PDB file of C-alpha atoms and ligand atoms in Angstrom:
ATOM      1  CA  MET A 206      -0.174   0.090  -0.069  1.00  0.00           C
ATOM      2  CA  LYS A 207       1.017   3.597  -0.843  1.00  0.00           C
ATOM      3  CA  ASN A 208       1.848   5.692   2.268  1.00  0.00           C
ATOM      4  CA  VAL A 209       3.091   9.083   3.260  1.00  0.00           C
ATOM      5  CA  LYS A 210       6.318   8.682   2.195  1.00  0.00           C
ATOM      6  CA  THR A 211       5.330   7.496  -1.027  1.00  0.00           C
ATOM      7  CA  PHE A 212       3.317  10.682  -1.701  1.00  0.00           C
ATOM      8  CA  LYS A 213       6.309  12.844  -0.564  1.00  0.00           C
ATOM      9  CA  LYS A 214       8.449  11.058  -3.267  1.00  0.00           C
ATOM     10  CA  MET A 215       5.804  11.267  -5.876  1.00  0.00           C
ATOM     11  CA  LYS A 216       6.076  15.093  -5.679  1.00  0.00           C
ATOM     12  CA  LYS A 217       9.757  14.902  -5.425  1.00  0.00           C
ATOM     13  CA  ASP A 218       9.796  13.054  -8.790  1.00  0.00           C
ATOM     14  CA  GLY A 219       7.093  14.942 -10.494  1.00  0.00           C
ATOM     15  CA  GLN A 220       4.757  12.153 -10.502  1.00  0.00           C
ATOM     16  CA  LYS A 221       1.032  13.345 -10.516  1.00  0.00           C
ATOM     17  CA  ILE A 222      -0.904  11.972  -7.509  1.00  0.00           C
ATOM     18  CA  VAL A 223      -4.680  10.707  -7.923  1.00  0.00           C
ATOM     19  CA  MET A 224      -7.141  10.874  -5.423  1.00  0.00           C
ATOM     20  CA  VAL A 225     -10.896   9.897  -6.177  1.00  0.00           C
ATOM     21  CA  THR A 226     -13.699   9.910  -3.377  1.00  0.00           C
ATOM     22  CA  ALA A 227     -15.445   6.508  -2.404  1.00  0.00           C
ATOM     23  CA  TYR A 228     -17.868   5.642   0.060  1.00  0.00           C
ATOM     24  CA  ASP A 229     -18.864   2.147  -0.084  1.00  0.00           C
ATOM     25  CA  TYR A 230     -17.965  -1.206  -0.909  1.00  0.00           C
ATOM     26  CA  PRO A 231     -18.478  -1.073  -4.724  1.00  0.00           C
ATOM     27  CA  SER A 232     -17.106   2.252  -5.092  1.00  0.00           C
ATOM     28  CA  GLY A 233     -13.961   1.228  -2.982  1.00  0.00           C
ATOM     29  CA  LYS A 234     -13.445  -1.717  -5.019  1.00  0.00           C
ATOM     30  CA  TYR A 235     -13.538   0.037  -8.452  1.00  0.00           C
ATOM     31  CA  VAL A 236     -11.112   2.970  -7.178  1.00  0.00           C
ATOM     32  CA  GLN A 237      -8.718   0.326  -6.095  1.00  0.00           C
ATOM     33  CA  SER A 238      -8.842  -1.827  -9.223  1.00  0.00           C
ATOM     34  CA  ALA A 239      -8.295   1.598 -11.289  1.00  0.00           C
ATOM     35  CA  ASP A 240      -4.883   2.091  -9.237  1.00  0.00           C
ATOM     36  CA  VAL A 241      -5.795   5.265  -7.615  1.00  0.00           C
ATOM     37  CA  ASP A 242      -3.203   6.529  -5.485  1.00  0.00           C
ATOM     38  CA  ILE A 243      -5.669   7.643  -2.551  1.00  0.00           C
ATOM     39  CA  LEU A 244      -9.183   7.071  -1.702  1.00  0.00           C
ATOM     40  CA  LEU A 245     -10.870   9.906   0.112  1.00  0.00           C
ATOM     41  CA  VAL A 246     -14.195   9.221   2.016  1.00  0.00           C
ATOM     42  CA  GLY A 247     -15.341  12.681   1.722  1.00  0.00           C
ATOM     43  CA  ASP A 248     -18.043  14.418   3.481  1.00  0.00           C
ATOM     44  CA  SER A 249     -19.208  15.232   0.215  1.00  0.00           C
ATOM     45  CA  LEU A 250     -21.005  11.643   0.848  1.00  0.00           C
ATOM     46  CA  GLY A 251     -23.579  14.418   2.457  1.00  0.00           C
ATOM     47  CA  MET A 252     -24.359  15.368  -1.183  1.00  0.00           C
ATOM     48  CA  VAL A 253     -23.869  12.519  -3.577  1.00  0.00           C
ATOM     49  CA  ILE A 254     -25.006   9.571  -1.336  1.00  0.00           C
ATOM     50  CA  LEU A 255     -27.252  10.839   1.495  1.00  0.00           C
ATOM     51  CA  GLY A 256     -29.092  13.700  -0.622  1.00  0.00           C
ATOM     52  CA  TYR A 257     -28.428  16.692   1.665  1.00  0.00           C
ATOM     53  CA  GLU A 258     -27.840  20.106   0.032  1.00  0.00           C
ATOM     54  CA  ASP A 259     -24.592  20.651   1.730  1.00  0.00           C
ATOM     55  CA  THR A 260     -21.936  18.816   3.832  1.00  0.00           C
ATOM     56  CA  LEU A 261     -22.824  20.232   7.007  1.00  0.00           C
ATOM     57  CA  LYS A 262     -25.273  17.652   8.368  1.00  0.00           C
ATOM     58  CA  VAL A 263     -22.895  14.795   7.807  1.00  0.00           C
ATOM     59  CA  THR A 264     -21.875  13.161  11.229  1.00  0.00           C
ATOM     60  CA  LEU A 265     -18.978  11.171  12.382  1.00  0.00           C
ATOM     61  CA  LYS A 266     -20.965   8.126  12.757  1.00  0.00           C
ATOM     62  CA  ASP A 267     -21.835   8.525   8.803  1.00  0.00           C
ATOM     63  CA  ILE A 268     -18.069   8.919   7.815  1.00  0.00           C
ATOM     64  CA  ILE A 269     -17.281   5.782   9.826  1.00  0.00           C
ATOM     65  CA  HIS A 270     -19.847   4.026   8.579  1.00  0.00           C
ATOM     66  CA  HIS A 271     -18.780   4.635   5.172  1.00  0.00           C
ATOM     67  CA  THR A 272     -15.038   4.540   5.530  1.00  0.00           C
ATOM     68  CA  LYS A 273     -15.583   0.960   6.944  1.00  0.00           C
ATOM     69  CA  ALA A 274     -17.608  -0.159   3.762  1.00  0.00           C
ATOM     70  CA  ALA A 275     -14.993   1.592   1.253  1.00  0.00           C
ATOM     71  CA  ARG A 276     -12.293  -0.447   3.332  1.00  0.00           C
ATOM     72  CA  ARG A 277     -14.110  -3.476   2.627  1.00  0.00           C
ATOM     73  CA  GLY A 278     -13.778  -2.715  -1.063  1.00  0.00           C
ATOM     74  CA  ALA A 279     -10.272  -1.324  -0.834  1.00  0.00           C
ATOM     75  CA  ASP A 280      -8.184  -3.291   1.356  1.00  0.00           C
ATOM     76  CA  ASP A 281      -4.831  -2.242  -0.278  1.00  0.00           C
ATOM     77  CA  THR A 282      -5.282   1.696  -0.966  1.00  0.00           C
ATOM     78  CA  PHE A 283      -4.346   4.462   1.429  1.00  0.00           C
ATOM     79  CA  ILE A 284      -7.681   5.985   2.712  1.00  0.00           C
ATOM     80  CA  VAL A 285      -8.235   9.651   4.024  1.00  0.00           C
ATOM     81  CA  ALA A 286     -11.371  10.020   5.888  1.00  0.00           C
ATOM     82  CA  ASP A 287     -12.817  13.476   6.267  1.00  0.00           C
ATOM     83  CA  MET A 288     -13.331  14.997   9.851  1.00  0.00           C
ATOM     84  CA  PRO A 289     -16.979  16.335   9.437  1.00  0.00           C
ATOM     85  CA  PHE A 290     -18.349  19.600  10.576  1.00  0.00           C
ATOM     86  CA  MET A 291     -18.136  20.244  14.179  1.00  0.00           C
ATOM     87  CA  SER A 292     -16.031  17.128  15.000  1.00  0.00           C
ATOM     88  CA  TYR A 293     -12.680  19.127  15.210  1.00  0.00           C
ATOM     89  CA  HIS A 294     -13.772  22.404  16.430  1.00  0.00           C
ATOM     90  CA  LEU A 295     -14.889  22.030  19.974  1.00  0.00           C
ATOM     91  CA  SER A 296     -11.895  20.790  22.030  1.00  0.00           C
ATOM     92  CA  ILE A 297      -8.541  19.327  21.332  1.00  0.00           C
ATOM     93  CA  GLU A 298      -9.498  16.355  23.461  1.00  0.00           C
ATOM     94  CA  GLU A 299     -12.564  15.599  21.346  1.00  0.00           C
ATOM     95  CA  THR A 300     -10.633  16.245  18.032  1.00  0.00           C
ATOM     96  CA  LYS A 301      -7.945  13.576  19.155  1.00  0.00           C
ATOM     97  CA  GLU A 302     -10.711  11.279  20.001  1.00  0.00           C
ATOM     98  CA  ASN A 303     -12.602  11.751  16.701  1.00  0.00           C
ATOM     99  CA  ALA A 304      -9.648  11.378  14.376  1.00  0.00           C
ATOM    100  CA  ALA A 305      -8.599   8.364  16.177  1.00  0.00           C
ATOM    101  CA  LEU A 306     -11.892   6.906  15.720  1.00  0.00           C
ATOM    102  CA  LEU A 307     -11.855   7.190  11.963  1.00  0.00           C
ATOM    103  CA  ILE A 308      -8.668   5.577  12.228  1.00  0.00           C
ATOM    104  CA  THR A 309      -9.343   2.605  14.510  1.00  0.00           C
ATOM    105  CA  GLU A 310     -13.076   2.188  13.842  1.00  0.00           C
ATOM    106  CA  GLY A 311     -13.320   3.202  10.165  1.00  0.00           C
ATOM    107  CA  GLY A 312      -9.949   1.897   8.933  1.00  0.00           C
ATOM    108  CA  ALA A 313      -8.542   4.953   7.684  1.00  0.00           C
ATOM    109  CA  ASN A 314      -4.778   5.817   7.004  1.00  0.00           C
ATOM    110  CA  ALA A 315      -5.088   9.612   7.582  1.00  0.00           C
ATOM    111  CA  VAL A 316      -7.780  12.178   8.240  1.00  0.00           C
ATOM    112  CA  LYS A 317      -8.531  15.279   6.740  1.00  0.00           C
ATOM    113  CA  LEU A 318      -9.791  18.671   7.796  1.00  0.00           C
ATOM    114  CA  GLU A 319     -10.764  22.153   6.459  1.00  0.00           C
ATOM    115  CA  GLY A 320      -9.251  25.308   7.254  1.00  0.00           C
ATOM    116  CA  GLY A 321      -5.881  26.935   8.093  1.00  0.00           C
ATOM    117  CA  LYS A 322      -6.782  29.550  11.049  1.00  0.00           C
ATOM    118  CA  PRO A 323      -4.467  29.180  14.371  1.00  0.00           C
ATOM    119  CA  SER A 324      -7.213  26.890  16.050  1.00  0.00           C
ATOM    120  CA  ARG A 325      -7.086  24.494  12.900  1.00  0.00           C
ATOM    121  CA  LEU A 326      -3.292  24.614  13.203  1.00  0.00           C
ATOM    122  CA  GLU A 327      -3.719  23.524  16.730  1.00  0.00           C
ATOM    123  CA  ALA A 328      -5.884  20.598  15.580  1.00  0.00           C
ATOM    124  CA  ILE A 329      -3.685  19.538  13.123  1.00  0.00           C
ATOM    125  CA  ARG A 330      -0.695  19.354  15.542  1.00  0.00           C
ATOM    126  CA  ALA A 331      -2.653  17.561  18.034  1.00  0.00           C
ATOM    127  CA  ILE A 332      -3.564  14.789  15.779  1.00  0.00           C
ATOM    128  CA  VAL A 333      -0.011  14.416  14.120  1.00  0.00           C
ATOM    129  CA  ASP A 334       0.996  14.146  17.863  1.00  0.00           C
ATOM    130  CA  CYS A 335      -1.239  11.247  18.036  1.00  0.00           C
ATOM    131  CA  GLU A 336       0.606   9.490  15.086  1.00  0.00           C
ATOM    132  CA  ILE A 337      -2.235  10.041  12.849  1.00  0.00           C
ATOM    133  CA  PRO A 338      -1.349  11.676   9.269  1.00  0.00           C
ATOM    134  CA  VAL A 339      -3.479  14.754   8.428  1.00  0.00           C
ATOM    135  CA  VAL A 340      -4.377  16.217   5.110  1.00  0.00           C
ATOM    136  CA  ALA A 341      -5.139  19.970   5.292  1.00  0.00           C
ATOM    137  CA  HIS A 342      -8.074  21.561   2.981  1.00  0.00           C
ATOM    138  CA  LEU A 343      -7.705  25.357   1.849  1.00  0.00           C
ATOM    139  CA  GLY A 344      -9.485  27.457  -0.505  1.00  0.00           C
ATOM    140  CA  LEU A 345     -13.295  27.147  -1.066  1.00  0.00           C
ATOM    141  CA  THR A 346     -13.829  24.867   2.057  1.00  0.00           C
ATOM    142  CA  PRO A 347     -17.397  23.466   1.906  1.00  0.00           C
ATOM    143  CA  GLN A 348     -17.811  23.085   5.760  1.00  0.00           C
ATOM    144  CA  SER A 349     -17.514  27.356   5.773  1.00  0.00           C
ATOM    145  CA  ILE A 350     -19.902  28.097   3.089  1.00  0.00           C
ATOM    146  CA  HIS A 351     -22.159  30.334   5.228  1.00  0.00           C
ATOM    147  CA  LEU A 352     -19.137  32.288   6.092  1.00  0.00           C
ATOM    148  CA  LEU A 353     -17.898  32.418   2.566  1.00  0.00           C
ATOM    149  CA  GLY A 354     -21.434  33.326   0.964  1.00  0.00           C
ATOM    150  CA  GLY A 355     -21.539  30.082  -0.598  1.00  0.00           C
ATOM    151  CA  TYR A 356     -19.614  27.976  -3.191  1.00  0.00           C
ATOM    152  CA  LYS A 357     -17.311  30.879  -4.381  1.00  0.00           C
ATOM    153  CA  VAL A 358     -13.902  30.651  -5.943  1.00  0.00           C
ATOM    154  CA  GLN A 359     -11.452  31.933  -3.171  1.00  0.00           C
ATOM    155  CA  GLY A 360      -8.135  33.944  -3.274  1.00  0.00           C
ATOM    156  CA  LYS A 361      -8.838  36.079  -6.483  1.00  0.00           C
ATOM    157  CA  LYS A 362      -7.840  39.115  -4.829  1.00  0.00           C
ATOM    158  CA  GLU A 363      -4.481  39.980  -3.566  1.00  0.00           C
ATOM    159  CA  ALA A 364      -5.244  40.084   0.142  1.00  0.00           C
ATOM    160  CA  GLY A 365      -7.007  36.546  -0.149  1.00  0.00           C
ATOM    161  CA  SER A 366      -4.542  35.025  -1.829  1.00  0.00           C
ATOM    162  CA  ILE A 367      -1.809  36.282   0.248  1.00  0.00           C
ATOM    163  CA  GLU A 368      -3.895  34.664   3.368  1.00  0.00           C
ATOM    164  CA  ILE A 369      -4.172  31.430   1.460  1.00  0.00           C
ATOM    165  CA  LEU A 370      -0.577  31.084   0.789  1.00  0.00           C
ATOM    166  CA  THR A 371       0.393  32.041   4.336  1.00  0.00           C
ATOM    167  CA  GLN A 372      -1.997  29.536   5.886  1.00  0.00           C
ATOM    168  CA  ALA A 373      -0.607  26.870   3.436  1.00  0.00           C
ATOM    169  CA  LYS A 374       2.913  27.395   4.977  1.00  0.00           C
ATOM    170  CA  GLU A 375       1.841  27.435   8.381  1.00  0.00           C
ATOM    171  CA  ILE A 376       0.014  24.050   7.691  1.00  0.00           C
ATOM    172  CA  GLU A 377       2.979  22.377   6.305  1.00  0.00           C
ATOM    173  CA  LYS A 378       4.968  23.581   9.715  1.00  0.00           C
ATOM    174  CA  ALA A 379       1.973  22.195  11.860  1.00  0.00           C
ATOM    175  CA  GLY A 380       2.781  18.936  10.294  1.00  0.00           C
ATOM    176  CA  ALA A 381       0.229  18.152   7.655  1.00  0.00           C
ATOM    177  CA  PHE A 382       1.567  15.525   5.156  1.00  0.00           C
ATOM    178  CA  MET A 383      -0.528  16.929   2.162  1.00  0.00           C
ATOM    179  CA  LEU A 384      -2.850  19.699   1.298  1.00  0.00           C
ATOM    180  CA  VAL A 385      -6.236  19.887  -0.818  1.00  0.00           C
ATOM    181  CA  LEU A 386      -6.660  23.267  -2.742  1.00  0.00           C
ATOM    182  CA  GLU A 387     -10.324  23.871  -3.710  1.00  0.00           C
ATOM    183  CA  GLY A 388     -11.838  26.430  -6.030  1.00  0.00           C
ATOM    184  CA  ILE A 389      -8.628  28.931  -6.196  1.00  0.00           C
ATOM    185  CA  PRO A 390      -7.061  30.618  -9.259  1.00  0.00           C
ATOM    186  CA  GLU A 391      -4.801  28.387 -11.049  1.00  0.00           C
ATOM    187  CA  GLU A 392      -1.664  30.764 -10.554  1.00  0.00           C
ATOM    188  CA  LEU A 393      -2.315  30.521  -6.754  1.00  0.00           C
ATOM    189  CA  GLY A 394      -2.359  26.619  -7.008  1.00  0.00           C
ATOM    190  CA  ARG A 395       0.768  26.572  -8.902  1.00  0.00           C
ATOM    191  CA  LYS A 396       2.723  29.185  -6.352  1.00  0.00           C
ATOM    192  CA  ILE A 397       1.389  27.157  -3.477  1.00  0.00           C
ATOM    193  CA  SER A 398       2.547  23.987  -5.023  1.00  0.00           C
ATOM    194  CA  VAL A 399       6.093  25.313  -5.718  1.00  0.00           C
ATOM    195  CA  GLU A 400       6.428  26.715  -2.083  1.00  0.00           C
ATOM    196  CA  LEU A 401       5.704  24.032  -0.195  1.00  0.00           C
ATOM    197  CA  SER A 402       7.677  20.863   0.042  1.00  0.00           C
ATOM    198  CA  ILE A 403       4.149  18.605   0.982  1.00  0.00           C
ATOM    199  CA  PRO A 404       2.175  17.553  -2.090  1.00  0.00           C
ATOM    200  CA  THR A 405      -0.873  19.613  -3.014  1.00  0.00           C
ATOM    201  CA  ILE A 406      -4.002  17.889  -4.389  1.00  0.00           C
ATOM    202  CA  GLY A 407      -6.298  20.139  -6.589  1.00  0.00           C
ATOM    203  CA  ILE A 408      -9.961  20.625  -7.341  1.00  0.00           C
ATOM    204  CA  GLY A 409     -10.700  23.392  -9.220  1.00  0.00           C
ATOM    205  CA  ALA A 410      -7.423  24.579  -8.340  1.00  0.00           C
ATOM    206  CA  GLY A 411      -5.715  24.399 -12.009  1.00  0.00           C
ATOM    207  CA  ARG A 412      -3.139  22.474 -13.847  1.00  0.00           C
ATOM    208  CA  PHE A 413      -0.070  22.619 -11.431  1.00  0.00           C
ATOM    209  CA  THR A 414      -0.700  21.108  -8.377  1.00  0.00           C
ATOM    210  CA  ASP A 415       0.708  17.609  -7.410  1.00  0.00           C
ATOM    211  CA  GLY A 416      -2.056  16.010  -7.722  1.00  0.00           C
ATOM    212  CA  GLN A 417      -5.909  16.117  -8.578  1.00  0.00           C
ATOM    213  CA  VAL A 418      -9.116  14.808  -6.684  1.00  0.00           C
ATOM    214  CA  LEU A 419     -12.321  14.536  -8.092  1.00  0.00           C
ATOM    215  CA  VAL A 420     -15.731  13.070  -6.479  1.00  0.00           C
ATOM    216  CA  TYR A 421     -16.724   9.431  -7.648  1.00  0.00           C
ATOM    217  CA  HIS A 422     -20.198  10.644  -8.759  1.00  0.00           C
ATOM    218  CA  ASP A 423     -18.775  13.578 -10.689  1.00  0.00           C
ATOM    219  CA  ILE A 424     -16.390  11.571 -12.800  1.00  0.00           C
ATOM    220  CA  LEU A 425     -19.072   9.085 -13.579  1.00  0.00           C
ATOM    221  CA  GLY A 426     -21.628  11.725 -14.497  1.00  0.00           C
ATOM    222  CA  MET A 427     -24.035  10.894 -11.945  1.00  0.00           C
ATOM    223  CA  ALA A 428     -24.038  14.269  -9.807  1.00  0.00           C
ATOM    224  CA  ASP A 429     -26.881  16.772 -10.186  1.00  0.00           C
ATOM    225  CA  LEU A 430     -24.564  19.943 -10.628  1.00  0.00           C
ATOM    226  CA  LYS A 431     -21.477  20.036 -12.595  1.00  0.00           C
ATOM    227  CA  PRO A 432     -19.421  22.956 -11.714  1.00  0.00           C
ATOM    228  CA  LYS A 433     -16.504  24.185 -14.262  1.00  0.00           C
ATOM    229  CA  PHE A 434     -13.570  22.145 -12.955  1.00  0.00           C
ATOM    230  CA  VAL A 435     -15.454  18.608 -13.193  1.00  0.00           C
ATOM    231  CA  LYS A 436     -14.940  16.251 -16.307  1.00  0.00           C
ATOM    232  CA  SER A 437     -17.486  13.729 -16.583  1.00  0.00           C
ATOM    233  CA  TYR A 438     -16.003  10.441 -18.249  1.00  0.00           C
ATOM    234  CA  ALA A 439     -19.527   8.911 -18.345  1.00  0.00           C
ATOM    235  CA  GLN A 440     -23.191   9.953 -18.122  1.00  0.00           C
ATOM    236  CA  LEU A 441     -24.617   7.373 -15.536  1.00  0.00           C
ATOM    237  CA  ASN A 442     -27.278   9.762 -14.740  1.00  0.00           C
ATOM    238  CA  LYS A 443     -28.810   9.176 -18.128  1.00  0.00           C
ATOM    239  CA  ASP A 444     -27.712   5.395 -18.398  1.00  0.00           C
ATOM    240  CA  ILE A 445     -28.930   4.285 -15.101  1.00  0.00           C
ATOM    241  CA  PRO A 446     -32.496   5.155 -15.560  1.00  0.00           C
ATOM    242  CA  ASP A 447     -32.483   4.029 -19.266  1.00  0.00           C
ATOM    243  CA  ILE A 448     -31.041   0.439 -17.888  1.00  0.00           C
ATOM    244  CA  ILE A 449     -33.988   0.303 -15.238  1.00  0.00           C
ATOM    245  CA  LYS A 450     -36.599   1.551 -17.743  1.00  0.00           C
ATOM    246  CA  LYS A 451     -35.656  -1.221 -20.132  1.00  0.00           C
ATOM    247  CA  PHE A 452     -36.067  -3.684 -17.128  1.00  0.00           C
ATOM    248  CA  THR A 453     -39.504  -2.097 -16.218  1.00  0.00           C
ATOM    249  CA  LYS A 454     -40.384  -2.561 -19.809  1.00  0.00           C
ATOM    250  CA  GLU A 455     -39.343  -6.378 -19.991  1.00  0.00           C
ATOM    251  CA  VAL A 456     -41.271  -7.222 -16.794  1.00  0.00           C
ATOM    252  CA  LYS A 457     -44.362  -5.456 -18.039  1.00  0.00           C
ATOM    253  CA  ASP A 458     -44.078  -6.967 -21.499  1.00  0.00           C
ATOM    254  CA  GLY A 459     -43.596 -10.317 -19.977  1.00  0.00           C
ATOM    255  CA  LYS A 460     -40.080 -10.922 -21.608  1.00  0.00           C
ATOM    256  CA  PHE A 461     -38.341 -11.109 -18.437  1.00  0.00           C
ATOM    257  CA  PRO A 462     -37.704 -13.714 -16.642  1.00  0.00           C
ATOM    258  CA  ALA A 463     -37.049 -15.460 -19.813  1.00  0.00           C
ATOM    259  CA  VAL A 464     -36.407 -19.156 -19.931  1.00  0.00           C
ATOM    260  CA  GLU A 465     -32.868 -19.094 -19.011  1.00  0.00           C
ATOM    261  CA  ASN A 466     -33.705 -17.012 -15.862  1.00  0.00           C
ATOM    262  CA  ILE A 467     -36.138 -19.679 -14.357  1.00  0.00           C
ATOM    263  CA  TYR A 468     -35.239 -22.802 -11.945  1.00  0.00           C
ATOM    264  CA  ASN A 469     -37.050 -25.705 -13.803  1.00  0.00           C
ATOM    265  CA  PRO A 470     -39.345 -23.913 -16.056  1.00  0.00           C
ATOM    266  CA  ILE A 471     -42.599 -25.225 -16.848  1.00  0.00           C
ATOM    267  CA  LYS A 472     -42.521 -26.953 -20.135  1.00  0.00           C
TER     268      LYS A 472
HETATM  269  O1  KIV B 772     -15.642  15.987   0.687  1.00  0.00           O
HETATM  270  C1  KIV B 772     -15.118  15.796  -0.579  1.00  0.00           C
HETATM  271  O2  KIV B 772     -15.140  15.026  -1.344  1.00  0.00           O
HETATM  272  C2  KIV B 772     -13.801  16.719  -0.485  1.00  0.00           C
HETATM  273  C3  KIV B 772     -13.172  16.613  -1.924  1.00  0.00           C
HETATM  274  C4  KIV B 772     -13.949  17.451  -2.639  1.00  0.00           C
HETATM  275  C5  KIV B 772     -11.833  17.193  -1.656  1.00  0.00           C
HETATM  276  O3  KIV B 772     -13.546  17.086   0.354  1.00  0.00           O
END
């Protein structure tokens, strides 16, 4: 299984790192069989699996449940589990306990949390102190949408861009081994990736990050929305209903089950 050292070396060697989300046994199995470097059990599961309008209602129990399932499908892949909203905000003790549960119960290899202000840096340091690898996440951080005023590209103005770059450097110092950069201009993504020694993984952060991450359902064309940074390699949101319609029609027309689908068919 790849590990934090592999990812560091991949950055050094200029090899792109691929991260894909997965949330259950089949998606875990497909992501592993596609040789993806890192599987992320993202809190995006709140939207693409549970049908919430944002990620804020996702609980630690949800993430543990889905991480366990993804792990059953991907036994040999490095798994990062998202720390959900309010699971690392209240106290350092609770933060450490919650991070540990994602590892011991969920079966993850690392955890991810959003933000780079001083309290987040403290959380990163505390979790790393428990020997748990941490991925940080800056830019458009979906757990902060109400404060950000929606899903908007971050760091477009100079002050915002300097703040994100400064936080990225602090995150590296705090001990995170990787940084996800979401929804920022390409030049900021490039600059952070050049200035940090830890790998950066972009989503809507341009071409020059050390790797890319996309949500499983976006790659497969299963999500309701398609932001600019998404490329869908299939249109399953059309194919799946078409396939189920075919089954429905065959049942209604008396074509299913056919003789080959029947035990001891009546002659
Ligand atoms: O929850 C998630 O899927 C994420 C990725 C979009 C990076 O955080």
